[in-house]
Short mmCIF file of C-alpha atoms in Angstrom, two decimals:
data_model
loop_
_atom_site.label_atom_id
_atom_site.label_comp_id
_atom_site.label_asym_id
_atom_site.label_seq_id
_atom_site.Cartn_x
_atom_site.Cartn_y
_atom_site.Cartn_z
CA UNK A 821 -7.27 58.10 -14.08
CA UNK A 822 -5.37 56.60 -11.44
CA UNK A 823 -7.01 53.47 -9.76
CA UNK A 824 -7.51 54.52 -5.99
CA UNK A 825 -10.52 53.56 -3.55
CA UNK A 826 -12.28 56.95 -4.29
CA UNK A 827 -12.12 56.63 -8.05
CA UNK A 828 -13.13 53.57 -8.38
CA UNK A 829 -16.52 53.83 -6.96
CA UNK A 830 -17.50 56.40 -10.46
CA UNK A 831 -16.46 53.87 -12.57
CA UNK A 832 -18.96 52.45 -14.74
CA UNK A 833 -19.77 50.58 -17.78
CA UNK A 834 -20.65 52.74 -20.86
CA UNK A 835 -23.87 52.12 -22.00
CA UNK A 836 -24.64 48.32 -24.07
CA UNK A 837 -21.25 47.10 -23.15
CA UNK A 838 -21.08 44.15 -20.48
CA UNK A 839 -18.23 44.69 -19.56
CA UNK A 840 -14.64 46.77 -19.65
CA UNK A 841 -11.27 47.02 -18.73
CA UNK A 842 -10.19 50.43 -16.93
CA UNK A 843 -6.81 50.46 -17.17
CA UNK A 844 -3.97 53.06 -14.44
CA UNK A 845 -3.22 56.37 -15.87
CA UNK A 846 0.04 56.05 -13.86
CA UNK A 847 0.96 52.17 -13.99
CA UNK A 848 -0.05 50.69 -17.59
CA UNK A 849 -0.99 47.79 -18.02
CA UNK A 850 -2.86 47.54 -14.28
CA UNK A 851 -6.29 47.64 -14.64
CA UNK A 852 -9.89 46.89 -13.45
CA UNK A 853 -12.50 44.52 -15.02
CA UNK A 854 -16.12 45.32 -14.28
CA UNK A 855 -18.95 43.03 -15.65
CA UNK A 856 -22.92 43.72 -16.11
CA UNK A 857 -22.93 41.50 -13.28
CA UNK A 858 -21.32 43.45 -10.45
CA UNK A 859 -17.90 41.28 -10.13
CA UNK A 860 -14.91 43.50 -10.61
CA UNK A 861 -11.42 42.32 -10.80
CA UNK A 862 -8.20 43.38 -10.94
CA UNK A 863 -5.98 42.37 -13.77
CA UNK A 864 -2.67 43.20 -15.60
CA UNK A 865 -2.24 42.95 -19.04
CA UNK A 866 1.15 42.68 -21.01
CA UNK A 867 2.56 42.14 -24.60
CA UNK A 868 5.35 39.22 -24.59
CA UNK A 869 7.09 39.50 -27.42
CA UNK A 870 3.71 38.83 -30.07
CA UNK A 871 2.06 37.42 -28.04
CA UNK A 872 -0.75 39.53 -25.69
CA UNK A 873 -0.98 37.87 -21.68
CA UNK A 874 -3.25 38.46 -18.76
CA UNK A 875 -3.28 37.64 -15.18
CA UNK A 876 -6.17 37.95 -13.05
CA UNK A 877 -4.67 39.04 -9.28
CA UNK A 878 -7.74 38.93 -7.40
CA UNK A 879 -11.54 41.03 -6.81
CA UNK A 880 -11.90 43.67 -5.49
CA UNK A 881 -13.57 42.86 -2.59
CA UNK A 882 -10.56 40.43 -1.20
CA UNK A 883 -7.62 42.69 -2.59
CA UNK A 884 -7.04 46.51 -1.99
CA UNK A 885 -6.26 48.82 -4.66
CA UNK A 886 -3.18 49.42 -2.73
CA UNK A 887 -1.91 45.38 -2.59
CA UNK A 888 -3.32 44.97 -6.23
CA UNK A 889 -0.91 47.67 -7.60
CA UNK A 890 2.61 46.61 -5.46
CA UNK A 891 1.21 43.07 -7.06
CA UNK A 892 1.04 44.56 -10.42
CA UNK A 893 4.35 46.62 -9.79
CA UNK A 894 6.61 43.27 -9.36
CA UNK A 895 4.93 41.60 -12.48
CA UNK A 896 5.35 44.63 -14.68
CA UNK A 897 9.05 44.79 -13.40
CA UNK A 898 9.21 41.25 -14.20
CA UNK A 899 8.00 41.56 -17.44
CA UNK A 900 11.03 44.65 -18.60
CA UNK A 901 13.65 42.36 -17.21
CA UNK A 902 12.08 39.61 -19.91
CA UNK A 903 10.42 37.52 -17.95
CA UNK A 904 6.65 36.03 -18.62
CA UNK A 905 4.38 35.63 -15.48
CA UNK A 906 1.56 34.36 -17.32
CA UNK A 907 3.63 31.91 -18.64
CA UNK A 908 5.39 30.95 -15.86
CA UNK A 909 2.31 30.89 -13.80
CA UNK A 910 0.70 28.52 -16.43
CA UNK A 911 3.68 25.94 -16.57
CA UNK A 912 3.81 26.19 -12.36
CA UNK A 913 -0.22 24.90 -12.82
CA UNK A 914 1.22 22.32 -15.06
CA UNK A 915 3.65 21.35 -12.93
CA UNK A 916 0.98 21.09 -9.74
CA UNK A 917 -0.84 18.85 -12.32
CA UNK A 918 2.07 16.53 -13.28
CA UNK A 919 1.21 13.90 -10.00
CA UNK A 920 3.09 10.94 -9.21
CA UNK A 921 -0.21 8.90 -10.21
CA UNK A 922 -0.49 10.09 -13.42
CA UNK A 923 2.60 10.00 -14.71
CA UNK A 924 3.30 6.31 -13.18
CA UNK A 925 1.16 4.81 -16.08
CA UNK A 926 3.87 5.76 -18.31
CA UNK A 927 6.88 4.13 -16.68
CA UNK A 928 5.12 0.78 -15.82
CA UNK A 929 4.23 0.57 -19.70
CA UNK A 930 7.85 0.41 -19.92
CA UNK A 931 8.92 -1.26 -17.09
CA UNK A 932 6.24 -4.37 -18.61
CA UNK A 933 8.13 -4.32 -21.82
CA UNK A 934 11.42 -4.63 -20.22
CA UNK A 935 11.11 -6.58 -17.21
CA UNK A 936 10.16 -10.60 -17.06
CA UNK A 937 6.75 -11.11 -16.22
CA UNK A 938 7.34 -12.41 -12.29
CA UNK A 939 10.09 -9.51 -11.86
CA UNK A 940 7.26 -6.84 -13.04
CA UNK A 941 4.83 -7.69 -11.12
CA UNK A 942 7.07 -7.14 -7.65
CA UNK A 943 7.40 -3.44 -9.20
CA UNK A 944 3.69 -2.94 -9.73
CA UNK A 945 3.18 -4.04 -6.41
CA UNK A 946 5.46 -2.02 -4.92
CA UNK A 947 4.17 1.17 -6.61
CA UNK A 948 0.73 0.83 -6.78
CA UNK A 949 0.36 -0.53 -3.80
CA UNK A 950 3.23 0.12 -1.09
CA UNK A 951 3.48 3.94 -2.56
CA UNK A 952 -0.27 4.66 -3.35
CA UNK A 953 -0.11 7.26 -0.73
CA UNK A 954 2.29 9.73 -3.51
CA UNK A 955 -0.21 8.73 -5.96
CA UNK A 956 -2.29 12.14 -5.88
CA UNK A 957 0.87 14.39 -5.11
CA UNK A 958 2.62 16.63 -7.74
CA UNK A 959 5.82 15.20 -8.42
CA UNK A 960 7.56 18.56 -7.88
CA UNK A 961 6.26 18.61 -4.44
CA UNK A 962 8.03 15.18 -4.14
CA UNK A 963 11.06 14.79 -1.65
CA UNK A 964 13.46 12.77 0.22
CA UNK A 965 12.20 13.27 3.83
CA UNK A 966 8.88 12.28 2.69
CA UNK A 967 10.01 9.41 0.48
CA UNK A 968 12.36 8.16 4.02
CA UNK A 969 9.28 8.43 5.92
CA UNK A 970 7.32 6.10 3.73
CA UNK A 971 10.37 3.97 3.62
CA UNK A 972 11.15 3.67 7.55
CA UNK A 973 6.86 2.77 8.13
CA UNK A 974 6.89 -0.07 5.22
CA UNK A 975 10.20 -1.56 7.33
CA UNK A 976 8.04 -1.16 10.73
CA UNK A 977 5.01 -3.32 9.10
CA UNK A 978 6.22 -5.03 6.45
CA UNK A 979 9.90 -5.64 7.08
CA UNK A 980 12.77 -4.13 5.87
CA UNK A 981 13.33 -6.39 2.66
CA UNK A 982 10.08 -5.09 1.15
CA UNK A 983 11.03 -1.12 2.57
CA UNK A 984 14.29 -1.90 0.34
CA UNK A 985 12.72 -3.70 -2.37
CA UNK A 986 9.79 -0.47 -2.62
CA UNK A 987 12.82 1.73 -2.53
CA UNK A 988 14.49 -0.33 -5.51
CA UNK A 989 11.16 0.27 -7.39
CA UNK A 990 10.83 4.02 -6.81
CA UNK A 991 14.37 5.48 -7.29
CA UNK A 992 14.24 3.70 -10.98
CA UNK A 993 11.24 5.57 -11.32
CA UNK A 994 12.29 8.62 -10.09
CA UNK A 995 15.53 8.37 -12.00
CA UNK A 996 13.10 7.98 -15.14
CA UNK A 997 11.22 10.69 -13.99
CA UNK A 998 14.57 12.45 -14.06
CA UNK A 999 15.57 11.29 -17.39
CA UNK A 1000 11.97 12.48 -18.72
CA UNK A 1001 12.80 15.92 -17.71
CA UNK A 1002 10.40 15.50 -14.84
CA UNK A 1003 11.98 15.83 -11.97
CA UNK A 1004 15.40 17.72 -10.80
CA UNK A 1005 16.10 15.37 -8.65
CA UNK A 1006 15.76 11.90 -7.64
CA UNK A 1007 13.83 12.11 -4.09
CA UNK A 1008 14.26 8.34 -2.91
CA UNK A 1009 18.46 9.38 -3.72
CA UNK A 1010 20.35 9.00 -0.55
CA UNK A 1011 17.89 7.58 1.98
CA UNK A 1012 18.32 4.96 4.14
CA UNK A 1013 18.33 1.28 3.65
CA UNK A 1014 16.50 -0.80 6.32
CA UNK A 1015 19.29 -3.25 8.00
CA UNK A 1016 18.50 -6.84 6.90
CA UNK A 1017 19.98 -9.99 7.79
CA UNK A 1018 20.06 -12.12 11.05
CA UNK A 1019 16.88 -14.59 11.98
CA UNK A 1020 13.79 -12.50 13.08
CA UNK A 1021 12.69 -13.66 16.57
CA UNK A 1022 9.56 -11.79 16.63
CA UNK A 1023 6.57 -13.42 18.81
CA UNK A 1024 3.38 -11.83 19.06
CA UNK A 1025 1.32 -11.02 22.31
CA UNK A 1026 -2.00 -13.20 23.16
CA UNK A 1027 -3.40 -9.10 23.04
CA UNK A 1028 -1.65 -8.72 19.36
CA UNK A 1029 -3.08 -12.14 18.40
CA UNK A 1030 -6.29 -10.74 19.54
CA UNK A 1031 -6.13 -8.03 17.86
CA UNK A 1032 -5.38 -9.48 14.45
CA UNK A 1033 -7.62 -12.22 14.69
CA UNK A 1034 -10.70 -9.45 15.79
CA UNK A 1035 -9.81 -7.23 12.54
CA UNK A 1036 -9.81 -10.07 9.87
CA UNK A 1037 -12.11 -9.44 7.65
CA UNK A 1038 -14.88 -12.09 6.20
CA UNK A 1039 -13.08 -13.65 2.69
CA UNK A 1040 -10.69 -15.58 2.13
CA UNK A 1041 -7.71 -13.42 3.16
CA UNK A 1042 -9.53 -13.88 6.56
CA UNK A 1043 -10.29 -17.45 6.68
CA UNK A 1044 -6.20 -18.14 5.26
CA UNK A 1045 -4.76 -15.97 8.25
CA UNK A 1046 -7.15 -18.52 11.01
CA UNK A 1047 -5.83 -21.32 9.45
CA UNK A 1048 -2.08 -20.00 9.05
CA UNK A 1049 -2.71 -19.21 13.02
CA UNK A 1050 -4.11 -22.35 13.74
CA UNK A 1051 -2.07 -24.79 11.98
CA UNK A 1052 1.12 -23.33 12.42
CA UNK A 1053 1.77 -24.14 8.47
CA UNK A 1054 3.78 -21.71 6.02
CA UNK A 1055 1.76 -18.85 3.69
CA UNK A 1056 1.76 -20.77 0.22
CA UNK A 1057 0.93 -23.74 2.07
CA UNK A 1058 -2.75 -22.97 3.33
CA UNK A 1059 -3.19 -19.80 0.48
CA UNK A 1060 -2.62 -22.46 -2.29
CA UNK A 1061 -4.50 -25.11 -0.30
CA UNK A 1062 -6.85 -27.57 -2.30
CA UNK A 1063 -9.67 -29.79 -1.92
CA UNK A 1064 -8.03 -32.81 -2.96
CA UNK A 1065 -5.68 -32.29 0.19
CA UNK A 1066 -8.18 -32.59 2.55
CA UNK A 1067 -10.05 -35.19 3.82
CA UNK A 1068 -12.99 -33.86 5.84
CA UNK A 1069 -13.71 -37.41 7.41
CA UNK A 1070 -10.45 -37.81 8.53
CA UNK A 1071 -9.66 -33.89 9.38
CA UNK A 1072 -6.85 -33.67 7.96
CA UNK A 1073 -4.77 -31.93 5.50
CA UNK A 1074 -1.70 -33.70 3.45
CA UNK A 1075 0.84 -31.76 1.47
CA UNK A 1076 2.79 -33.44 -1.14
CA UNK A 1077 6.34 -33.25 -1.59
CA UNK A 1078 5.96 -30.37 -4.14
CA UNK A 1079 4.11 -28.26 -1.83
CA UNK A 1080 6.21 -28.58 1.13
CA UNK A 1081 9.84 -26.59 1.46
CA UNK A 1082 11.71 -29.84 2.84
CA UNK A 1083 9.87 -31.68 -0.16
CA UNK A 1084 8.68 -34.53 2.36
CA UNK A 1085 4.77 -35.00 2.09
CA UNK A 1086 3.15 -33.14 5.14
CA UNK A 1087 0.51 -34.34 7.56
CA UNK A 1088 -1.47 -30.86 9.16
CA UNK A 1089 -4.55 -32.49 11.62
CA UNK A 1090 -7.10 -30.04 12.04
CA UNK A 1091 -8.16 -29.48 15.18
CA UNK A 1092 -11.72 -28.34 15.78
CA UNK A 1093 -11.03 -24.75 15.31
CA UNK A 1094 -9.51 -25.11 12.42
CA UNK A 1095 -12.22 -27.44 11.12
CA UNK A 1096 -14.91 -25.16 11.29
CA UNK A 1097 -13.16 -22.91 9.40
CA UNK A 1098 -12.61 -25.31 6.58
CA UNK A 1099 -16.40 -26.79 6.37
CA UNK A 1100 -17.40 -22.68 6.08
CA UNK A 1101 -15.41 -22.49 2.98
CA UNK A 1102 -17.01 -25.97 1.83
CA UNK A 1103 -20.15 -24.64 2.57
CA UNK A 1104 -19.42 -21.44 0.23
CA UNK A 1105 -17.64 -23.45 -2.35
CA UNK A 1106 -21.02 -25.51 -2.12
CA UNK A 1107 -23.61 -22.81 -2.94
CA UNK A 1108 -21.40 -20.90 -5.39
CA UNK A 1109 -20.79 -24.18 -7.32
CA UNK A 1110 -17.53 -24.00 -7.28
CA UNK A 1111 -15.98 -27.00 -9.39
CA UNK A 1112 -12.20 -25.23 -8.40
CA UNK A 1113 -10.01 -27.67 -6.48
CA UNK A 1114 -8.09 -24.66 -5.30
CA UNK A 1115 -9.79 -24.05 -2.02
CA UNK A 1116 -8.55 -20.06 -2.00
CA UNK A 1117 -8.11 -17.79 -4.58
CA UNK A 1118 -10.36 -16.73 -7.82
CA UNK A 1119 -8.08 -18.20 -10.70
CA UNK A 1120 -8.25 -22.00 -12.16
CA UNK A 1121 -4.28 -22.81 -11.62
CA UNK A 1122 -2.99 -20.50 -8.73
CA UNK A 1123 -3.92 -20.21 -5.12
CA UNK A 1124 -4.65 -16.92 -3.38
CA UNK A 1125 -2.62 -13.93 -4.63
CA UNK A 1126 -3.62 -10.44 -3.19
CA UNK A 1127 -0.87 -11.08 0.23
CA UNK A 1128 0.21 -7.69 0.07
CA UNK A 1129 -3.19 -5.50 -0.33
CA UNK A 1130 -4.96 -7.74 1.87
CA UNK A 1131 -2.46 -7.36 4.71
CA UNK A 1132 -2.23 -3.33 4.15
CA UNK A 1133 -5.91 -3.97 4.23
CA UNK A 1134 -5.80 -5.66 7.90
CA UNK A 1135 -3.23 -3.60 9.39
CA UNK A 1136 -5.56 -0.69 8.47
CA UNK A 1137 -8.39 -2.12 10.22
CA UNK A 1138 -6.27 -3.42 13.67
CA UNK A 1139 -5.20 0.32 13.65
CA UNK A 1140 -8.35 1.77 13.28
CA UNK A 1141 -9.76 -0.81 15.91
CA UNK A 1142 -6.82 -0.12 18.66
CA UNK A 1143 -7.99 3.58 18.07
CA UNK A 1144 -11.49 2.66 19.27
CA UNK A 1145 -10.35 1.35 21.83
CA UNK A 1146 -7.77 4.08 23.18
CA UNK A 1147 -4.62 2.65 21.66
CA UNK A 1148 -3.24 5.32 18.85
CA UNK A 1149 -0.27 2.86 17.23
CA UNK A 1150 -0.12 -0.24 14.83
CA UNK A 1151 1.11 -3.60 15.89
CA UNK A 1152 5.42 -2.83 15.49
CA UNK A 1153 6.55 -4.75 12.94
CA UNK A 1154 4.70 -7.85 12.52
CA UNK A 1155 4.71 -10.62 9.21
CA UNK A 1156 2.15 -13.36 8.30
CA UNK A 1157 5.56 -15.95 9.24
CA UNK A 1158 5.22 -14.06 12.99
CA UNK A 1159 2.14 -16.69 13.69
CA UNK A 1160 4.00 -19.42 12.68
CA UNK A 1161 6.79 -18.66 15.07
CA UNK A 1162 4.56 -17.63 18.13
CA UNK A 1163 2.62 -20.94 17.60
CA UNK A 1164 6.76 -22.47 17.86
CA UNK A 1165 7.23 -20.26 20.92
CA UNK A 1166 3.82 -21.14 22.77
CA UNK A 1167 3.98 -24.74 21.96
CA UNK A 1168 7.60 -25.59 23.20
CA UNK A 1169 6.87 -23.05 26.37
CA UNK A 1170 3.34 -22.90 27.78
CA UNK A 1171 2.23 -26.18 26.49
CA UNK A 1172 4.94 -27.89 26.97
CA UNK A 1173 5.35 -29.82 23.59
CA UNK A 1174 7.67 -32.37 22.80
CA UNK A 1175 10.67 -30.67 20.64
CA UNK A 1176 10.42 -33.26 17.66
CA UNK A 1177 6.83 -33.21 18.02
CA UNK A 1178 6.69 -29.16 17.32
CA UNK A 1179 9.23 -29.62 14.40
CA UNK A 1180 7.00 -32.49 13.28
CA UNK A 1181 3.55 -29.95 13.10
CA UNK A 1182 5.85 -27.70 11.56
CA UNK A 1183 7.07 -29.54 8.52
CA UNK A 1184 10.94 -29.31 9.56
CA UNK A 1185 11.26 -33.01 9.65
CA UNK A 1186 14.37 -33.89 6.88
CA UNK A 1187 15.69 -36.83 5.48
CA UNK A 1188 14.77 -39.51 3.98
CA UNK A 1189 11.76 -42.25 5.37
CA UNK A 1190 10.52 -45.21 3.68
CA UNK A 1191 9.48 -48.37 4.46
CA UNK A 1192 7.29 -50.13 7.63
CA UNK A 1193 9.39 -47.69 10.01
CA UNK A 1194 8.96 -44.42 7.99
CA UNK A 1195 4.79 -45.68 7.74
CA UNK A 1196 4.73 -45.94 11.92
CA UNK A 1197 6.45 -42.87 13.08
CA UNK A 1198 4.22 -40.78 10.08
CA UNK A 1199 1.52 -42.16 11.78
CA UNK A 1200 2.39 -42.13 15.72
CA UNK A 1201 3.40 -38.45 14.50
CA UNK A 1202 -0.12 -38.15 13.25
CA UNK A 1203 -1.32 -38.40 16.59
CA UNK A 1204 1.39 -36.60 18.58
CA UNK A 1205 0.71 -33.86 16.15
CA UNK A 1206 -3.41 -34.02 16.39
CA UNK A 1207 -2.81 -33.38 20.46
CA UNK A 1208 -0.46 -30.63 20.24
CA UNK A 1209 -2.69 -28.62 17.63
CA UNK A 1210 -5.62 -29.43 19.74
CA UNK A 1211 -3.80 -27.77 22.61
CA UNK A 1212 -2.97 -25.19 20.55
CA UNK A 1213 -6.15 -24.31 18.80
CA UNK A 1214 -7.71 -24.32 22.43
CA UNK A 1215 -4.91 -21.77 23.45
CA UNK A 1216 -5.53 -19.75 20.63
CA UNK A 1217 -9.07 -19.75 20.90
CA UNK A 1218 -8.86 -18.70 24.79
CA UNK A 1219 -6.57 -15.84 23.55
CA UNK A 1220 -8.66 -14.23 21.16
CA UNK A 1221 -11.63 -14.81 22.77
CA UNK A 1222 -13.43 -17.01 20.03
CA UNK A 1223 -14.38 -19.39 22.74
#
């Protein structure tokens, strides 16, 4: 009996059976599953050499005998010419199922065996962080305008070494991917590196310093960024901060030589701003008797660590707060070392610091100083530098409206 709209409506199951393939008089193979339950399907069924396949096409009630048989037509054609749909259906579903997420497990194992440990830890950062966004797409869905993409808005926010160094990290896993018998092609192949080189001269906005200092969040990511702000001082400087640095009567912080990139010991005064930031994380270190002298950070020997997730962490919320308010874009291009330049720019323009007193607050002071003169210039420094961070901290807190 040939499967048509009329026909099909007399078909029914013979009696104790639940349920029964009617297969096309004219087309064989093409046929119609009815179950005890009402659901009827359409199906073709096919012999591939010894083995026996089915493919379900559809029900009846979302596919017209007429579509299911031009349907079953190609695949039957398919099949003479020696082809398997099933089977090439299947390894398409496999295929959808191979994700970049689940398959990066595999190259990191081997990445960690190859790679030192400091070297290996820049490439899980870069993919499991930087690239988390191709984590839960099918690798053969992978390609190069998506991978430039990626590439171009890491160089906007994060710079363009890191957009080159995430490239680095994914074209070696592509080209293992590739290797693997993966991939066809290496998708990060060909794009675009981000143009380094030359000093940055990027100073951010009193509504961009707003806007960061708004979205921090309440840890210690947040509480490093106010002081990075406020101070003026370099990332590993206030992230690796510790107790024994500070003197709370005094307010102020002092950097050895090892801390410090001109390896000079560093004097940081802490204005009251900045103060009230530190005595909160006393107070917390305090009541979760804490016996760490690291002031940031979870571990015994290093400072804080997480840079890189935190700030994808506060870009996200700026963004999501400028969109609240009206304003659909990121800051462009900003870096933690921005603040430390814009409190550079603001302090030799606007408030009208001394030169050698702004290189002083900003540990670029070389050379060697010992002796009863090197003592009295620290100290008239000390001073010089307390005022100007005062000023500054008073600027900044006007500016982000912490007043």
């Amino acid at each position: 009996m040939r499967l048509t709209a009329s026909n099909i409506r007399a078909l029914e199951l013979p009696a104790g059976k639940t349920e029964r393939i009617f297969f096309d008089s004219e087309l064989p193979g093409f046929g119609l599953r009815i179950r005890s339950g009402g659901s009827k399907t359409w199906c073709v069924q096919y012999k591939f050499g010894t083995k026996h396949r089915r493919i379900v096409l559809g029900s009846l009630s979302t596919l017209d005998p007429g579509k299911a048989r031009g349907t079953a037509k190609d695949l039957l054609a398919a099949v003479r010419l020696g082809r398997d749909p099933a089977g090439d259906r299947t390894e398409a579903q496999a295929k959808t199922a191979e994700t970049f997420g689940a398959l990066l497990p595999r190259f990191l194992a081997r990445q960690r065996a190859r790679l030192k440990p400091r070297s290996y830890e820049e490439v899980e950062r870069h993919l499991l962080v930087h690239s988390k966004w191709l984590h839960s797409r099918p690798i053969a869905e992978l390609d190069r305008r998506a991978i430039a993409l990626r590439l171009s808005e890491i160089a906007d926010n994060s710079g363009p070494t890191a957009a080159n160094s995430v490239r680095a990290s994914l074209s070696a896993c592509f080209s293992w991917m590739l290797r693997e018998g993966l991939l066809e092609a290496n998708p990060a192949a060909y794009t675009n590196k981000a143009v380094e080189g030359g000093a940055r001269d990027r100073v951010l906005g009193d509504a961009e310093l707003a806007d960061i200092w708004k979205a921090l969040p309440e840890n210690h990511y947040g509480a490093i960024i106010k002081l990075l702000t406020l101070t003026g001082s370099r990332r590993d400087e206030i992230g690796s901060l510790r107790w024994s640095e500070i003197d709370l009567e005094h307010r102020l912080i002092t950097l050895p030589g090892e801390r410090t990139k001109n390896r000079l010991p560093q004097e940081i005064p802490l204005g009251p701003a900045a103060m009230e930031i530190v005595n909160a994380q006393a107070q917390r270190a305090m009541h979760d008797g804490s016996q760490r002298d690291l002031v940031f950070g979870f571990g015994e020997t290093r400072g804080f660590q997480a840079w890189s997730t935190s700030k994808l962490d506060l870009d996200a919320r700026i963004l999501s707060a400028r969109k609240a308010a009206g304003v659909d874009k990121p800051i462009p291009g900003w870096r933690l070392h921005d603040l430390r330049r814009t409190c550079s720019t603001r302090m030799h323009g606007e408030l009208r610091v001394q030169p050698h007193i702004v290189e002083a607050v900003l540990g670029h002071i070389k050379g060697h100083r010992s002796g009863v003169a090197g003592v009295y210039n620290r100290a008239t420094y000390r001073e010089e530098k307390a005022r100007a961070l005062a000023l500054w901290g008073d600027y900044v807190t006007a500016a982000v409206g912490a007043g």
